Amino acid sequence: MKEEKDKQVQKSSKQISQAVETARDLPVFLPATDIYEKEDALLVACDLPGVDEKSLEITLEDDLLTITGTQDLSEPEGHELLHRGYLSGIYRRSFTLLTEVDRDKIKATISNGVLKLELPKSEQARPKKIQVTAG
Amino acid sequence: MFGPELINWGLDPFQGVRGLRREMGRLFDQYLDAEPYPPVNIWASGDEAVVKAELPGVDPKDVEITVKDSVVSLSGERKAEEPAEGVVCHRCERGSGSFSRSFSLPFAVDREKVKASFANGVLTITLPRAEESKPRKIAITAE
């Protein structure tokens, strides 16, 4: 158990996901993520440096949210690498939401390498105030 | 966790200490392996150096790049986004704070010609080599 955990130690400040091996010869990282809950929505913020809107895929299957983004893999041509502090590859992470989400109203924006997702809760999942009447 | 160690004490009184040392080593490795923030890749050719840094969520206005001879310094701040009232945080992994790093390049840089761009949270700095520092071919004249 402990050994297993050690294998997942952060490398070059990105956490490498090792659950499944990939077909493509690219490392897969877990992006650092914040998840907030408001009364009427879930807010997700995800660090995805080097990923633009075209190389990003977000899916919601049942209540499994999956974010996959491929980083820009280009490197300067005709240059020699002097120092490698980070690897480039694929960011991928899944979350089980545990909340009913209104699928038609999900908003996703990416700017400056940060993905922001707003997942509005469905009517049933929102807290409801119950009026108590004195009888 | 004490069970088997206590039994083995008779055979090797230092086993516990060794285990501790191993644990400490592992702890240090973990921190020494980690690249300081921000992670940076550096390339160079005969004419220029290229520095790339991953800075997602950092406003380009909050980043300062300074160049002196062959040393490039990168400093700035990643500002925390304050969530609104009544919001519960389930997962808070994205850090914030100020950072500062310096790199020594293999040659002096023409600081007038340094270019920096920011795209998708990745900062790219192109640093042309100073003319004076380029190797000069010396023609040999036959007498």
Coordinates of C-alpha atoms in Angstrom, one line a residue, chain B:
Chain B
M1 CA 3.5 -1.0 13.1
F2 CA 5.4 -1.7 16.3
G3 CA 4.5 -5.4 16.4
P4 CA 7.1 -7.0 14.1
E5 CA 9.8 -4.5 15.0
L6 CA 9.6 -5.3 18.7
I7 CA 10.0 -9.0 18.0
N8 CA 13.0 -8.4 15.8
W9 CA 14.8 -6.2 18.4
G10 CA 16.7 -9.1 19.8
L11 CA 18.2 -9.8 16.4
D12 CA 18.8 -6.2 15.2
P13 CA 18.5 -3.4 17.6
F14 CA 19.0 -0.8 14.9
Q15 CA 16.3 -1.9 12.7
G16 CA 13.9 0.8 13.8
V17 CA 16.6 3.4 13.3
R18 CA 17.3 2.2 9.8
G19 CA 13.6 2.2 9.0
L20 CA 13.4 5.8 10.1
R21 CA 16.4 6.8 8.0
R22 CA 14.9 5.2 5.0
E23 CA 11.6 7.0 5.6
M24 CA 13.5 10.3 6.0
G25 CA 15.4 9.7 2.8
R26 CA 12.2 9.1 1.0
L27 CA 10.7 12.3 2.4
F28 CA 13.8 14.2 1.1
D29 CA 13.7 12.6 -2.3
Q30 CA 10.2 13.6 -2.7
Y31 CA 11.0 17.3 -2.1
L32 CA 14.3 17.3 -3.9
D33 CA 12.8 15.7 -7.0
A34 CA 10.1 18.3 -7.3
E35 CA 10.9 21.1 -9.6
P36 CA 10.6 24.5 -7.9
Y37 CA 7.7 26.7 -9.0
P38 CA 7.2 27.6 -11.8
P39 CA 8.5 24.5 -13.7
V40 CA 10.7 25.6 -16.6
N41 CA 12.2 24.1 -19.7
I42 CA 15.3 25.8 -21.3
W43 CA 16.6 25.3 -24.8
A44 CA 19.5 27.0 -26.5
S45 CA 21.1 27.2 -29.9
G46 CA 24.2 29.2 -31.0
D47 CA 22.1 32.3 -31.5
E48 CA 19.4 32.3 -28.8
A49 CA 18.0 30.7 -25.8
V50 CA 14.3 29.8 -25.2
V51 CA 12.8 29.6 -21.8
K52 CA 9.3 28.2 -21.3
A53 CA 7.5 28.3 -18.0
E54 CA 4.1 26.8 -17.1
L55 CA 2.1 29.5 -15.3
P56 CA -1.6 28.7 -15.6
G57 CA -3.9 31.3 -14.1
V58 CA -1.2 33.9 -13.7
D59 CA -1.9 37.3 -15.2
P60 CA 0.9 38.3 -17.5
K61 CA 0.9 41.7 -15.8
D62 CA 1.9 40.0 -12.6
V63 CA 5.1 38.5 -14.1
E64 CA 8.4 40.3 -14.1
I65 CA 11.3 39.2 -16.3
T66 CA 14.7 40.7 -15.8
V67 CA 17.9 40.0 -17.7
K68 CA 21.4 40.8 -16.7
D69 CA 24.3 39.5 -18.7
S70 CA 23.6 35.8 -18.9
V71 CA 21.2 35.6 -15.9
V72 CA 17.4 35.6 -16.5
S73 CA 15.2 36.2 -13.5
L74 CA 11.5 35.4 -13.4
S75 CA 9.3 36.6 -10.6
G76 CA 5.7 37.2 -10.0
E77 CA 2.6 36.3 -8.2
R78 CA -0.2 33.8 -8.7
K79 CA -3.2 35.5 -7.1
A80 CA -5.8 33.5 -5.2
E81 CA -9.3 33.7 -6.5
E82 CA -11.5 34.4 -3.5
P83 CA -14.7 32.4 -3.8
A84 CA -17.9 34.1 -3.1
E85 CA -19.8 33.9 0.1
G86 CA -21.6 30.7 1.0
V87 CA -19.4 28.6 -1.2
V88 CA -18.1 25.3 0.1
C89 CA -14.7 24.1 -1.1
H90 CA -14.5 20.3 -1.7
R91 CA -11.1 20.3 -3.2
C92 CA -8.5 23.1 -3.1
E93 CA -5.4 22.0 -4.9
R94 CA -4.5 25.0 -6.9
G95 CA -2.1 27.0 -4.9
S96 CA -1.3 30.7 -4.9
G97 CA 1.6 32.9 -3.8
S98 CA 4.6 34.7 -5.1
F99 CA 7.5 33.0 -6.9
S100 CA 11.0 33.9 -8.0
R101 CA 13.6 32.0 -10.0
S102 CA 16.8 32.8 -11.8
F103 CA 18.7 30.9 -14.5
S104 CA 22.1 31.2 -15.8
L105 CA 22.4 30.8 -19.5
P106 CA 25.5 29.7 -21.3
F107 CA 26.0 33.1 -22.9
A108 CA 25.3 36.8 -22.4
V109 CA 22.0 38.1 -23.7
D110 CA 21.2 41.1 -25.8
R111 CA 18.6 42.4 -23.5
E112 CA 17.2 44.9 -26.0
K113 CA 16.0 42.1 -28.1
V114 CA 14.4 39.8 -25.5
K115 CA 10.9 38.8 -26.4
A116 CA 8.2 37.3 -24.2
S117 CA 4.8 35.9 -25.0
F118 CA 2.1 34.3 -23.0
A119 CA -0.3 31.7 -24.4
N120 CA -2.6 29.2 -22.7
G121 CA -0.8 29.7 -19.4
V122 CA 2.6 29.1 -20.8
L123 CA 5.2 31.9 -20.8
T124 CA 7.8 31.7 -23.6
I125 CA 10.9 34.0 -23.4
T126 CA 13.2 34.2 -26.4
L127 CA 16.6 35.6 -25.5
P128 CA 19.0 36.4 -28.4
R129 CA 22.7 36.0 -27.7
A130 CA 24.6 39.2 -27.4
E131 CA 26.7 40.0 -30.5
E132 CA 29.9 40.5 -28.3
S133 CA 29.6 37.0 -26.8
K134 CA 29.3 35.2 -30.1
P135 CA 32.4 33.4 -31.2
R136 CA 34.3 35.2 -33.8
K137 CA 36.1 33.6 -36.7
I138 CA 39.6 34.9 -37.1
A139 CA 40.9 34.9 -40.7
I140 CA 44.4 33.7 -41.0
T141 CA 46.3 35.5 -43.7
A142 CA 49.2 33.9 -45.4
E143 CA 52.3 36.0 -45.7

